[in-house]
PDB file of C-alpha atoms in Angstrom:
ATOM      1  CA  MET I   1     -71.323  -0.444 145.515  1.00 94.00           C
ATOM      2  CA  ASN I   2     -68.914  -2.079 143.417  1.00 96.00           C
ATOM      3  CA  ILE I   3     -70.714  -2.379 139.739  1.00 97.00           C
ATOM      4  CA  THR I   4     -74.049  -0.791 138.705  1.00 98.00           C
ATOM      5  CA  ILE I   5     -76.064  -1.609 135.335  1.00 98.00           C
ATOM      6  CA  VAL I   6     -77.794   0.323 133.794  1.00 98.00           C
ATOM      7  CA  ILE I   7     -80.776  -0.241 131.313  1.00 98.00           C
ATOM      8  CA  ALA I   8     -83.487   1.303 129.521  1.00 97.00           C
ATOM      9  CA  THR I   9     -86.443  -0.024 128.139  1.00 97.00           C
ATOM     10  CA  TYR I  10     -89.111   0.385 126.093  1.00 96.00           C
ATOM     11  CA  ASN I  11     -91.654  -1.475 125.467  1.00 97.00           C
ATOM     12  CA  LYS I  12     -90.056  -5.092 124.099  1.00 96.00           C
ATOM     13  CA  LYS I  13     -91.626  -6.901 127.574  1.00 97.00           C
ATOM     14  CA  GLU I  14     -89.706 -10.341 125.734  1.00 97.00           C
ATOM     15  CA  SER I  15     -85.956  -9.415 125.107  1.00 97.00           C
ATOM     16  CA  LEU I  16     -85.964  -7.647 128.420  1.00 98.00           C
ATOM     17  CA  ASN I  17     -87.083 -11.167 130.088  1.00 98.00           C
ATOM     18  CA  ILE I  18     -83.865 -13.036 128.322  1.00 97.00           C
ATOM     19  CA  THR I  19     -81.520 -10.004 128.598  1.00 98.00           C
ATOM     20  CA  LEU I  20     -82.669 -10.818 131.904  1.00 98.00           C
ATOM     21  CA  LYS I  21     -82.562 -14.161 131.771  1.00 97.00           C
ATOM     22  CA  HIS I  22     -78.862 -13.848 131.661  1.00 96.00           C
ATOM     23  CA  LEU I  23     -77.838 -10.897 134.176  1.00 97.00           C
ATOM     24  CA  ASN I  24     -78.630 -14.070 135.541  1.00 95.00           C
ATOM     25  CA  GLU I  25     -76.572 -16.370 134.958  1.00 93.00           C
ATOM     26  CA  VAL I  26     -73.016 -14.102 135.100  1.00 92.00           C
ATOM     27  CA  THR I  27     -70.305 -15.122 137.429  1.00 83.00           C
ATOM     28  CA  ASN I  28     -70.317 -13.235 140.068  1.00 79.00           C
ATOM     29  CA  SER I  29     -66.244 -14.781 141.122  1.00 68.00           C
ATOM     30  CA  GLY I  30     -65.201 -11.660 143.116  1.00 72.00           C
ATOM     31  CA  ASN I  31     -67.517 -11.232 144.743  1.00 85.00           C
ATOM     32  CA  LEU I  32     -68.868  -8.459 143.664  1.00 93.00           C
ATOM     33  CA  ILE I  33     -71.314  -5.954 145.334  1.00 96.00           C
ATOM     34  CA  TRP I  34     -73.546  -5.064 142.054  1.00 96.00           C
ATOM     35  CA  GLU I  35     -76.730  -3.150 140.606  1.00 97.00           C
ATOM     36  CA  ILE I  36     -78.881  -3.830 138.310  1.00 98.00           C
ATOM     37  CA  ILE I  37     -80.950   0.098 137.677  1.00 98.00           C
ATOM     38  CA  VAL I  38     -83.472  -0.747 134.619  1.00 98.00           C
ATOM     39  CA  VAL I  39     -85.489   2.105 134.262  1.00 98.00           C
ATOM     40  CA  ASP I  40     -88.908   1.611 132.428  1.00 98.00           C
ATOM     41  CA  ASN I  41     -89.206   4.214 129.516  1.00 96.00           C
ATOM     42  CA  ASN I  42     -93.128   5.087 129.303  1.00 95.00           C
ATOM     43  CA  SER I  43     -93.243   0.890 127.892  1.00 96.00           C
ATOM     44  CA  ASP I  44     -97.748  -0.056 127.064  1.00 94.00           C
ATOM     45  CA  ASP I  45     -96.835  -3.736 127.522  1.00 95.00           C
ATOM     46  CA  GLU I  46     -95.923  -5.364 130.955  1.00 97.00           C
ATOM     47  CA  THR I  47     -91.829  -4.353 131.454  1.00 97.00           C
ATOM     48  CA  ARG I  48     -92.265  -3.811 135.105  1.00 98.00           C
ATOM     49  CA  GLU I  49     -94.521  -7.532 135.317  1.00 98.00           C
ATOM     50  CA  VAL I  50     -91.250  -8.881 133.723  1.00 98.00           C
ATOM     51  CA  VAL I  51     -88.374  -6.391 136.057  1.00 98.00           C
ATOM     52  CA  GLU I  52     -91.130  -7.493 139.600  1.00 97.00           C
ATOM     53  CA  SER I  53     -90.652 -11.281 138.154  1.00 97.00           C
ATOM     54  CA  TYR I  54     -86.605 -11.532 139.199  1.00 97.00           C
ATOM     55  CA  LYS I  55     -86.129  -9.101 142.302  1.00 97.00           C
ATOM     56  CA  THR I  56     -85.788 -12.798 144.634  1.00 95.00           C
ATOM     57  CA  CYS I  57     -82.902 -14.139 142.641  1.00 95.00           C
ATOM     58  CA  LEU I  58     -81.110 -10.689 141.219  1.00 96.00           C
ATOM     59  CA  PRO I  59     -80.276  -7.172 142.638  1.00 96.00           C
ATOM     60  CA  ILE I  60     -82.847  -5.957 140.792  1.00 97.00           C
ATOM     61  CA  LYS I  61     -84.498  -1.833 140.803  1.00 98.00           C
ATOM     62  CA  TYR I  62     -87.760  -0.852 138.611  1.00 98.00           C
ATOM     63  CA  LEU I  63     -87.567   2.663 137.513  1.00 98.00           C
ATOM     64  CA  PHE I  64     -89.948   4.359 135.371  1.00 97.00           C
ATOM     65  CA  GLU I  65     -89.265   7.437 133.771  1.00 97.00           C
ATOM     66  CA  PRO I  66     -92.057   8.773 131.733  1.00 95.00           C
ATOM     67  CA  LYS I  67     -90.937  10.955 129.200  1.00 93.00           C
ATOM     68  CA  GLN I  68     -89.726   9.047 126.271  1.00 90.00           C
ATOM     69  CA  GLY I  69     -85.908   9.509 124.986  1.00 90.00           C
ATOM     70  CA  LYS I  70     -83.114   7.038 125.482  1.00 92.00           C
ATOM     71  CA  THR I  71     -80.787   9.357 127.082  1.00 94.00           C
ATOM     72  CA  ARG I  72     -83.546  10.791 129.245  1.00 95.00           C
ATOM     73  CA  ALA I  73     -83.986   6.892 130.697  1.00 96.00           C
ATOM     74  CA  GLN I  74     -80.846   6.702 131.104  1.00 96.00           C
ATOM     75  CA  ASN I  75     -79.855   9.483 133.019  1.00 97.00           C
ATOM     76  CA  THR I  76     -82.644   8.690 134.906  1.00 97.00           C
ATOM     77  CA  GLY I  77     -80.565   5.577 135.716  1.00 97.00           C
ATOM     78  CA  LEU I  78     -77.370   7.584 136.254  1.00 97.00           C
ATOM     79  CA  ASP I  79     -79.520   9.350 139.619  1.00 97.00           C
ATOM     80  CA  ALA I  80     -79.578   6.543 141.166  1.00 97.00           C
ATOM     81  CA  ALA I  81     -76.442   4.687 140.536  1.00 98.00           C
ATOM     82  CA  GLN I  82     -74.688   3.409 143.482  1.00 97.00           C
ATOM     83  CA  GLY I  83     -71.823   1.709 141.544  1.00 97.00           C
ATOM     84  CA  GLU I  84     -68.365   3.053 141.442  1.00 98.00           C
ATOM     85  CA  LEU I  85     -68.509   1.034 138.058  1.00 98.00           C
ATOM     86  CA  ILE I  86     -70.985   2.033 135.418  1.00 98.00           C
ATOM     87  CA  VAL I  87     -71.844  -0.661 132.876  1.00 98.00           C
ATOM     88  CA  PHE I  88     -74.630   0.184 129.983  1.00 97.00           C
ATOM     89  CA  THR I  89     -76.363  -1.876 128.169  1.00 97.00           C
ATOM     90  CA  ASP I  90     -79.510  -2.369 125.736  1.00 96.00           C
ATOM     91  CA  ASP I  91     -82.611  -4.909 126.291  1.00 97.00           C
ATOM     92  CA  ASP I  92     -82.230  -6.766 123.193  1.00 96.00           C
ATOM     93  CA  VAL I  93     -78.301  -8.003 124.505  1.00 97.00           C
ATOM     94  CA  LYS I  94     -76.888 -11.612 126.505  1.00 98.00           C
ATOM     95  CA  PRO I  95     -74.339 -11.007 128.158  1.00 97.00           C
ATOM     96  CA  SER I  96     -71.119 -13.522 128.483  1.00 96.00           C
ATOM     97  CA  ASN I  97     -70.768 -15.867 131.976  1.00 94.00           C
ATOM     98  CA  ASN I  98     -68.174 -13.760 133.423  1.00 95.00           C
ATOM     99  CA  TRP I  99     -68.786 -10.330 131.232  1.00 96.00           C
ATOM    100  CA  LEU I 100     -68.861  -8.316 135.286  1.00 96.00           C
ATOM    101  CA  SER I 101     -65.633  -9.861 136.104  1.00 96.00           C
ATOM    102  CA  ALA I 102     -64.524  -8.988 133.244  1.00 97.00           C
ATOM    103  CA  TYR I 103     -65.132  -5.666 133.153  1.00 98.00           C
ATOM    104  CA  TRP I 104     -64.159  -5.322 136.879  1.00 97.00           C
ATOM    105  CA  GLU I 105     -61.250  -6.786 136.902  1.00 97.00           C
ATOM    106  CA  ALA I 106     -59.860  -3.932 134.197  1.00 98.00           C
ATOM    107  CA  TYR I 107     -61.449  -1.822 135.888  1.00 98.00           C
ATOM    108  CA  ARG I 108     -58.402  -2.223 139.466  1.00 97.00           C
ATOM    109  CA  SER I 109     -56.018  -2.750 136.903  1.00 97.00           C
ATOM    110  CA  ARG I 110     -56.536   0.691 135.552  1.00 97.00           C
ATOM    111  CA  PRO I 111     -58.963   2.829 138.090  1.00 97.00           C
ATOM    112  CA  GLU I 112     -57.905   6.441 136.645  1.00 97.00           C
ATOM    113  CA  GLY I 113     -57.518   7.535 132.936  1.00 97.00           C
ATOM    114  CA  TYR I 114     -59.908   5.492 131.371  1.00 98.00           C
ATOM    115  CA  TYR I 115     -63.542   4.354 129.919  1.00 98.00           C
ATOM    116  CA  PHE I 116     -63.600   0.305 128.695  1.00 98.00           C
ATOM    117  CA  GLY I 117     -66.279  -1.313 126.508  1.00 98.00           C
ATOM    118  CA  GLY I 118     -66.379  -4.788 124.653  1.00 98.00           C
ATOM    119  CA  PRO I 119     -67.360  -6.651 121.958  1.00 98.00           C
ATOM    120  CA  VAL I 120     -70.557  -7.162 120.685  1.00 98.00           C
ATOM    121  CA  GLU I 121     -71.789  -9.913 118.147  1.00 97.00           C
ATOM    122  CA  SER I 122     -74.895  -9.704 115.978  1.00 97.00           C
ATOM    123  CA  GLU I 123     -77.662 -11.897 116.230  1.00 97.00           C
ATOM    124  CA  TYR I 124     -79.543 -12.002 112.938  1.00 96.00           C
ATOM    125  CA  GLU I 125     -83.654 -12.105 112.999  1.00 94.00           C
ATOM    126  CA  GLY I 126     -83.329 -13.683 109.876  1.00 88.00           C
ATOM    127  CA  ALA I 127     -80.321 -14.081 107.338  1.00 90.00           C
ATOM    128  CA  PRO I 128     -77.289 -11.994 108.380  1.00 92.00           C
ATOM    129  CA  PRO I 129     -77.226  -9.263 105.899  1.00 93.00           C
ATOM    130  CA  ASP I 130     -74.378  -9.449 102.495  1.00 92.00           C
ATOM    131  CA  GLU I 131     -71.097  -8.815 102.668  1.00 92.00           C
ATOM    132  CA  ASP I 132     -71.681  -5.657 101.209  1.00 93.00           C
ATOM    133  CA  LEU I 133     -73.968  -4.328 103.267  1.00 93.00           C
ATOM    134  CA  LEU I 134     -71.575  -5.045 106.070  1.00 92.00           C
ATOM    135  CA  ARG I 135     -68.895  -2.923 105.112  1.00 90.00           C
ATOM    136  CA  VAL I 136     -70.761   0.218 104.864  1.00 90.00           C
ATOM    137  CA  THR I 137     -72.706  -0.761 107.799  1.00 91.00           C
ATOM    138  CA  MET I 138     -72.800   0.866 111.568  1.00 91.00           C
ATOM    139  CA  PRO I 139     -71.303  -1.495 114.225  1.00 93.00           C
ATOM    140  CA  SER I 140     -75.186  -1.888 115.542  1.00 92.00           C
ATOM    141  CA  VAL I 141     -75.724  -4.025 112.953  1.00 94.00           C
ATOM    142  CA  SER I 142     -72.585  -6.390 112.004  1.00 94.00           C
ATOM    143  CA  GLY I 143     -71.032  -5.619 115.762  1.00 96.00           C
ATOM    144  CA  LEU I 144     -67.631  -5.190 117.034  1.00 97.00           C
ATOM    145  CA  ASP I 145     -64.570  -6.973 117.583  1.00 97.00           C
ATOM    146  CA  TYR I 146     -61.056  -5.221 118.364  1.00 97.00           C
ATOM    147  CA  GLY I 147     -59.081  -8.787 118.732  1.00 97.00           C
ATOM    148  CA  SER I 148     -59.001 -11.043 121.034  1.00 97.00           C
ATOM    149  CA  GLN I 149     -56.027  -9.083 123.128  1.00 97.00           C
ATOM    150  CA  PRO I 150     -56.669  -6.357 125.327  1.00 98.00           C
ATOM    151  CA  HIS I 151     -55.692  -2.315 124.161  1.00 98.00           C
ATOM    152  CA  LYS I 152     -56.213   1.476 124.446  1.00 98.00           C
ATOM    153  CA  LEU I 153     -58.223   2.003 121.495  1.00 97.00           C
ATOM    154  CA  ALA I 154     -56.121   3.107 118.143  1.00 95.00           C
ATOM    155  CA  ASP I 155     -57.838   6.411 116.221  1.00 91.00           C
ATOM    156  CA  GLY I 156     -60.682   5.177 114.262  1.00 89.00           C
ATOM    157  CA  GLN I 157     -62.442   2.842 117.102  1.00 94.00           C
ATOM    158  CA  ALA I 158     -64.775   3.693 119.396  1.00 95.00           C
ATOM    159  CA  PHE I 159     -67.275   1.165 121.978  1.00 97.00           C
ATOM    160  CA  ILE I 160     -71.041   1.127 120.656  1.00 95.00           C
ATOM    161  CA  GLY I 161     -73.680   1.315 122.865  1.00 93.00           C
ATOM    162  CA  PRO I 162     -75.021  -2.020 124.118  1.00 96.00           C
ATOM    163  CA  ASN I 163     -71.348  -2.531 126.096  1.00 98.00           C
ATOM    164  CA  TRP I 164     -69.380   0.081 127.367  1.00 98.00           C
ATOM    165  CA  ALA I 165     -68.622   1.409 130.778  1.00 98.00           C
ATOM    166  CA  CYS I 166     -67.031   3.798 132.844  1.00 98.00           C
ATOM    167  CA  PRO I 167     -66.187   4.480 136.653  1.00 98.00           C
ATOM    168  CA  LYS I 168     -69.257   7.236 137.665  1.00 98.00           C
ATOM    169  CA  ARG I 169     -66.619   9.620 138.979  1.00 97.00           C
ATOM    170  CA  TYR I 170     -65.642  10.451 135.343  1.00 98.00           C
ATOM    171  CA  ILE I 171     -69.555  10.683 134.345  1.00 97.00           C
ATOM    172  CA  GLN I 172     -70.128  13.218 137.087  1.00 96.00           C
ATOM    173  CA  GLU I 173     -67.518  15.451 135.901  1.00 96.00           C
ATOM    174  CA  VAL I 174     -68.305  15.452 132.209  1.00 96.00           C
ATOM    175  CA  GLY I 175     -72.444  15.440 132.385  1.00 96.00           C
ATOM    176  CA  LYS I 176     -75.041  12.821 131.811  1.00 94.00           C
ATOM    177  CA  PHE I 177     -76.335  12.369 128.273  1.00 94.00           C
ATOM    178  CA  ASN I 178     -76.871  15.239 126.072  1.00 92.00           C
ATOM    179  CA  GLU I 179     -80.839  14.733 126.079  1.00 88.00           C
ATOM    180  CA  GLU I 180     -81.191  15.906 122.584  1.00 85.00           C
ATOM    181  CA  LEU I 181     -79.345  13.355 121.189  1.00 81.00           C
ATOM    182  CA  GLY I 182     -81.059   9.965 121.219  1.00 67.00           C
ATOM    183  CA  PRO I 183     -83.475   7.356 119.633  1.00 67.00           C
ATOM    184  CA  ASN I 184     -87.298   8.960 121.438  1.00 59.00           C
ATOM    185  CA  PRO I 185     -89.900   7.251 119.793  1.00 55.00           C
ATOM    186  CA  SER I 186     -92.258  10.295 120.326  1.00 54.00           C
ATOM    187  CA  ASN I 187     -91.288  12.001 117.913  1.00 49.00           C
ATOM    188  CA  ASP I 188     -89.693   9.054 115.830  1.00 51.00           C
ATOM    189  CA  ASN I 189     -86.191  10.162 115.800  1.00 51.00           C
ATOM    190  CA  VAL I 190     -83.884   7.225 115.512  1.00 50.00           C
ATOM    191  CA  ASP I 191     -80.763   8.470 115.197  1.00 55.00           C
ATOM    192  CA  ALA I 192     -78.273   7.738 117.740  1.00 60.00           C
ATOM    193  CA  GLY I 193     -74.381   9.448 118.919  1.00 77.00           C
ATOM    194  CA  ASP I 194     -75.803   9.837 122.830  1.00 84.00           C
ATOM    195  CA  GLU I 195     -72.868   7.456 123.461  1.00 92.00           C
ATOM    196  CA  THR I 196     -70.684   8.884 121.211  1.00 91.00           C
ATOM    197  CA  GLU I 197     -71.091  12.708 121.844  1.00 93.00           C
ATOM    198  CA  MET I 198     -70.576  11.176 125.935  1.00 95.00           C
ATOM    199  CA  MET I 199     -67.499   9.460 125.113  1.00 96.00           C
ATOM    200  CA  ALA I 200     -66.652  12.583 122.708  1.00 95.00           C
ATOM    201  CA  ARG I 201     -66.489  14.734 126.386  1.00 96.00           C
ATOM    202  CA  LEU I 202     -64.634  11.364 128.134  1.00 97.00           C
ATOM    203  CA  GLU I 203     -61.940  12.071 125.821  1.00 96.00           C
ATOM    204  CA  SER I 204     -61.599  15.861 126.048  1.00 96.00           C
ATOM    205  CA  ARG I 205     -61.552  15.009 129.851  1.00 95.00           C
ATOM    206  CA  GLY I 206     -58.390  13.171 129.188  1.00 96.00           C
ATOM    207  CA  LEU I 207     -59.515   9.729 128.870  1.00 98.00           C
ATOM    208  CA  SER I 208     -59.299   7.041 126.930  1.00 98.00           C
ATOM    209  CA  GLY I 209     -60.818   3.991 126.296  1.00 98.00           C
ATOM    210  CA  TRP I 210     -59.574   0.138 126.757  1.00 98.00           C
ATOM    211  CA  TYR I 211     -60.109  -2.840 125.241  1.00 98.00           C
ATOM    212  CA  VAL I 212     -62.238  -5.530 127.483  1.00 98.00           C
ATOM    213  CA  PRO I 213     -61.875  -8.606 125.369  1.00 98.00           C
ATOM    214  CA  GLU I 214     -63.505 -11.232 127.624  1.00 97.00           C
ATOM    215  CA  ALA I 215     -66.689  -8.664 128.139  1.00 98.00           C
ATOM    216  CA  LYS I 216     -68.460  -9.964 125.360  1.00 98.00           C
ATOM    217  CA  VAL I 217     -72.299  -9.578 124.626  1.00 98.00           C
ATOM    218  CA  LYS I 218     -74.364 -10.524 122.092  1.00 98.00           C
ATOM    219  CA  HIS I 219     -76.339  -8.857 120.959  1.00 97.00           C
ATOM    220  CA  TYR I 220     -80.294  -9.263 118.768  1.00 96.00           C
ATOM    221  CA  VAL I 221     -80.577  -7.594 115.358  1.00 96.00           C
ATOM    222  CA  PRO I 222     -83.700  -7.250 113.805  1.00 94.00           C
ATOM    223  CA  LYS I 223     -84.839  -7.711 110.225  1.00 93.00           C
ATOM    224  CA  SER I 224     -86.471  -4.278 110.009  1.00 91.00           C
ATOM    225  CA  LYS I 225     -82.259  -3.222 110.521  1.00 92.00           C
ATOM    226  CA  CYS I 226     -80.372  -4.997 108.209  1.00 92.00           C
ATOM    227  CA  THR I 227     -81.115  -3.035 104.881  1.00 91.00           C
ATOM    228  CA  LEU I 228     -79.515  -0.221 103.071  1.00 91.00           C
ATOM    229  CA  ASP I 229     -82.182   2.115 103.318  1.00 90.00           C
ATOM    230  CA  HIS I 230     -82.049   1.737 107.175  1.00 88.00           C
ATOM    231  CA  VAL I 231     -77.519   2.125 107.084  1.00 88.00           C
ATOM    232  CA  VAL I 232     -78.721   5.317 104.666  1.00 88.00           C
ATOM    233  CA  SER I 233     -81.563   7.145 107.297  1.00 85.00           C
ATOM    234  CA  ARG I 234     -79.144   6.000 110.051  1.00 82.00           C
ATOM    235  CA  LEU I 235     -75.228   7.094 108.296  1.00 79.00           C
ATOM    236  CA  VAL I 236     -76.828  10.049 105.826  1.00 77.00           C
ATOM    237  CA  GLY I 237     -78.368  12.111 108.894  1.00 59.00           C
ATOM    238  CA  ASP I 238     -74.619  12.005 110.580  1.00 54.00           C
ATOM    239  CA  THR I 239     -72.761  13.826 108.021  1.00 48.00           C
ATOM    240  CA  GLY I 240     -71.959  17.656 108.551  1.00 48.00           C
ATOM    241  CA  ASP I 241     -71.322  19.977 105.379  1.00 44.00           C
ATOM    242  CA  ASP I 242     -68.497  22.187 107.280  1.00 46.00           C
ATOM    243  CA  LEU I 243     -66.015  20.155 104.284  1.00 47.00           C
ATOM    244  CA  HIS I 244     -62.242  20.886 103.308  1.00 45.00           C
ATOM    245  CA  LEU I 245     -62.707  21.375  99.788  1.00 44.00           C
ATOM    246  CA  GLY I 246     -59.628  22.655  98.416  1.00 42.00           C
ATOM    247  CA  SER I 247     -59.478  25.146  95.537  1.00 42.00           C
ATOM    248  CA  SER I 248     -62.994  23.750  94.527  1.00 44.00           C
ATOM    249  CA  SER I 249     -64.408  25.500  97.838  1.00 45.00           C
ATOM    250  CA  LEU I 250     -63.961  28.836  96.385  1.00 52.00           C
ATOM    251  CA  SER I 251     -65.903  28.144  93.207  1.00 74.00           C
ATOM    252  CA  THR I 252     -69.786  28.031  93.676  1.00 67.00           C
ATOM    253  CA  VAL I 253     -73.186  27.145  91.663  1.00 63.00           C
ATOM    254  CA  PHE I 254     -76.369  28.470  93.689  1.00 62.00           C
ATOM    255  CA  GLY I 255     -74.340  28.855  96.498  1.00 66.00           C
ATOM    256  CA  VAL I 256     -73.050  24.948  96.784  1.00 70.00           C
ATOM    257  CA  PRO I 257     -68.906  24.880  96.809  1.00 78.00           C
ATOM    258  CA  VAL I 258     -68.883  22.912  93.036  1.00 80.00           C
ATOM    259  CA  GLY I 259     -66.133  20.334  94.706  1.00 82.00           C
ATOM    260  CA  MET I 260     -69.576  18.764  96.769  1.00 82.00           C
ATOM    261  CA  TYR I 261     -71.767  18.205  93.113  1.00 83.00           C
ATOM    262  CA  LYS I 262     -68.270  17.140  91.190  1.00 86.00           C
ATOM    263  CA  ALA I 263     -68.209  14.418  94.455  1.00 87.00           C
ATOM    264  CA  ALA I 264     -71.985  13.517  94.038  1.00 88.00           C
ATOM    265  CA  VAL I 265     -72.173  13.181  90.948  1.00 91.00           C
ATOM    266  CA  GLU I 266     -69.099  10.705  90.620  1.00 91.00           C
ATOM    267  CA  HIS I 267     -70.331   8.484  93.769  1.00 89.00           C
ATOM    268  CA  LEU I 268     -73.497   8.433  91.249  1.00 92.00           C
ATOM    269  CA  LEU I 269     -71.687   7.226  88.533  1.00 93.00           C
ATOM    270  CA  SER I 270     -69.648   4.960  90.370  1.00 92.00           C
ATOM    271  CA  TRP I 271     -72.472   3.437  92.436  1.00 86.00           C
ATOM    272  CA  ARG I 272     -74.531   2.703  88.737  1.00 93.00           C
ATOM    273  CA  ALA I 273     -71.664   1.666  87.086  1.00 94.00           C
ATOM    274  CA  ARG I 274     -70.750  -0.792  89.588  1.00 92.00           C
ATOM    275  CA  LYS I 275     -74.537  -2.077  90.207  1.00 92.00           C
ATOM    276  CA  THR I 276     -74.506  -2.702  86.516  1.00 92.00           C
ATOM    277  CA  MET I 277     -71.150  -4.472  86.224  1.00 91.00           C
ATOM    278  CA  GLY I 278     -72.027  -6.374  89.436  1.00 91.00           C
ATOM    279  CA  MET I 279     -69.637  -4.999  91.357  1.00 90.00           C
ATOM    280  CA  LYS I 280     -69.654  -4.115  95.198  1.00 92.00           C
ATOM    281  CA  TRP I 281     -72.031  -0.863  94.833  1.00 91.00           C
ATOM    282  CA  LYS I 282     -73.426  -0.510  98.455  1.00 90.00           C
ATOM    283  CA  ALA I 283     -70.269   2.035 100.177  1.00 90.00           C
ATOM    284  CA  GLU I 284     -70.047   4.372  96.641  1.00 91.00           C
ATOM    285  CA  TYR I 285     -74.894   3.949  96.547  1.00 90.00           C
ATOM    286  CA  LEU I 286     -73.604   6.562 100.154  1.00 89.00           C
ATOM    287  CA  GLY I 287     -71.298   7.771  99.115  1.00 89.00           C
ATOM    288  CA  TRP I 288     -73.706   9.450  97.021  1.00 88.00           C
ATOM    289  CA  LYS I 289     -76.708  10.075  99.609  1.00 90.00           C
ATOM    290  CA  ILE I 290     -74.284  10.627 101.861  1.00 88.00           C
ATOM    291  CA  TRP I 291     -73.483  13.981  99.376  1.00 87.00           C
ATOM    292  CA  LYS I 292     -76.829  14.356  97.705  1.00 87.00           C
ATOM    293  CA  ASN I 293     -78.066  15.501 101.659  1.00 85.00           C
ATOM    294  CA  ARG I 294     -74.534  17.844 102.080  1.00 84.00           C
ATOM    295  CA  ILE I 295     -75.646  20.014  99.404  1.00 84.00           C
ATOM    296  CA  LYS I 296     -79.729  19.561 100.369  1.00 82.00           C
ATOM    297  CA  ASN I 297     -78.974  20.712 103.610  1.00 78.00           C
ATOM    298  CA  ILE I 298     -76.399  24.164 101.906  1.00 80.00           C
ATOM    299  CA  ASP I 299     -79.270  24.423 100.025  1.00 70.00           C
ATOM    300  CA  GLN I 300     -81.923  24.497 103.180  1.00 72.00           C
ATOM    301  CA  LYS I 301     -79.023  27.158 105.220  1.00 73.00           C
ATOM    302  CA  ASN I 302     -78.957  29.679 101.742  1.00 70.00           C
ATOM    303  CA  GLY I 303     -82.735  29.944 101.560  1.00 65.00           C
ATOM    304  CA  GLU I 304     -83.037  30.784 105.063  1.00 62.00           C
ATOM    305  CA  ARG I 305     -80.877  32.727 104.780  1.00 60.00           C
ATOM    306  CA  GLN I 306     -82.422  35.217 102.063  1.00 57.00           C
TER     307      GLN I 306
END
């Protein structure tokens, strides 16, 4: 088996149907032996019926994972995967016709020391987010495009969940997805980070990311994710408080480094001033929320120690 595509899904029968329809149109120019594993993560809609309807035209398998959590569903898919190269995507994408062949060609050209990823073009349910929001939002909303040339990922570049791939043997070496991370409707967790954490382990193993510009997908983005509140909820919780603040960290107020208070106030004043003057302000607002959350986290930890 050359390639396994793993898709975790939960109550998204309509978008899943669109994804499978586009997978049915993918060109298999290299006569690849491939499979699609769709893991139903305890849906209560007609997900299974949608998958079953494609069994006559796609090499597709349906699996059911009753314990909710995207990472658990992905791990269930990994347990069943037979492919030499595992391709991860979501249940709301439209892959390009040469998606699989582009990944396979990249892998065959670099079979050792790499994992892979491609561009993600956002398709918005409504109007695209304004430019000010796009400069601070996540690639899962704004999209991902590192240009038209294949290359090794540079510092600061990373792939995202809807479109990346890794040789199976490397996943077996570093271990499966961390099931404490990732979206989980059973506990209202919307935080991601599961793919990022997996890729960090691959990097620690000595692998590098290789960008494959021909392996394109379009990714559906609902209106609910095109808001500043969504960006704040996703990014603020991902920040830690283990910061290097220079000499200011030696001075504290109520156990919190003075430098943190200073940074929070500077961002607060900056975003209010910029908004009043009609300038772009959302990056400064996000900075204020991040520093405010860091201070809150330290306050809570100090309270637990008392």
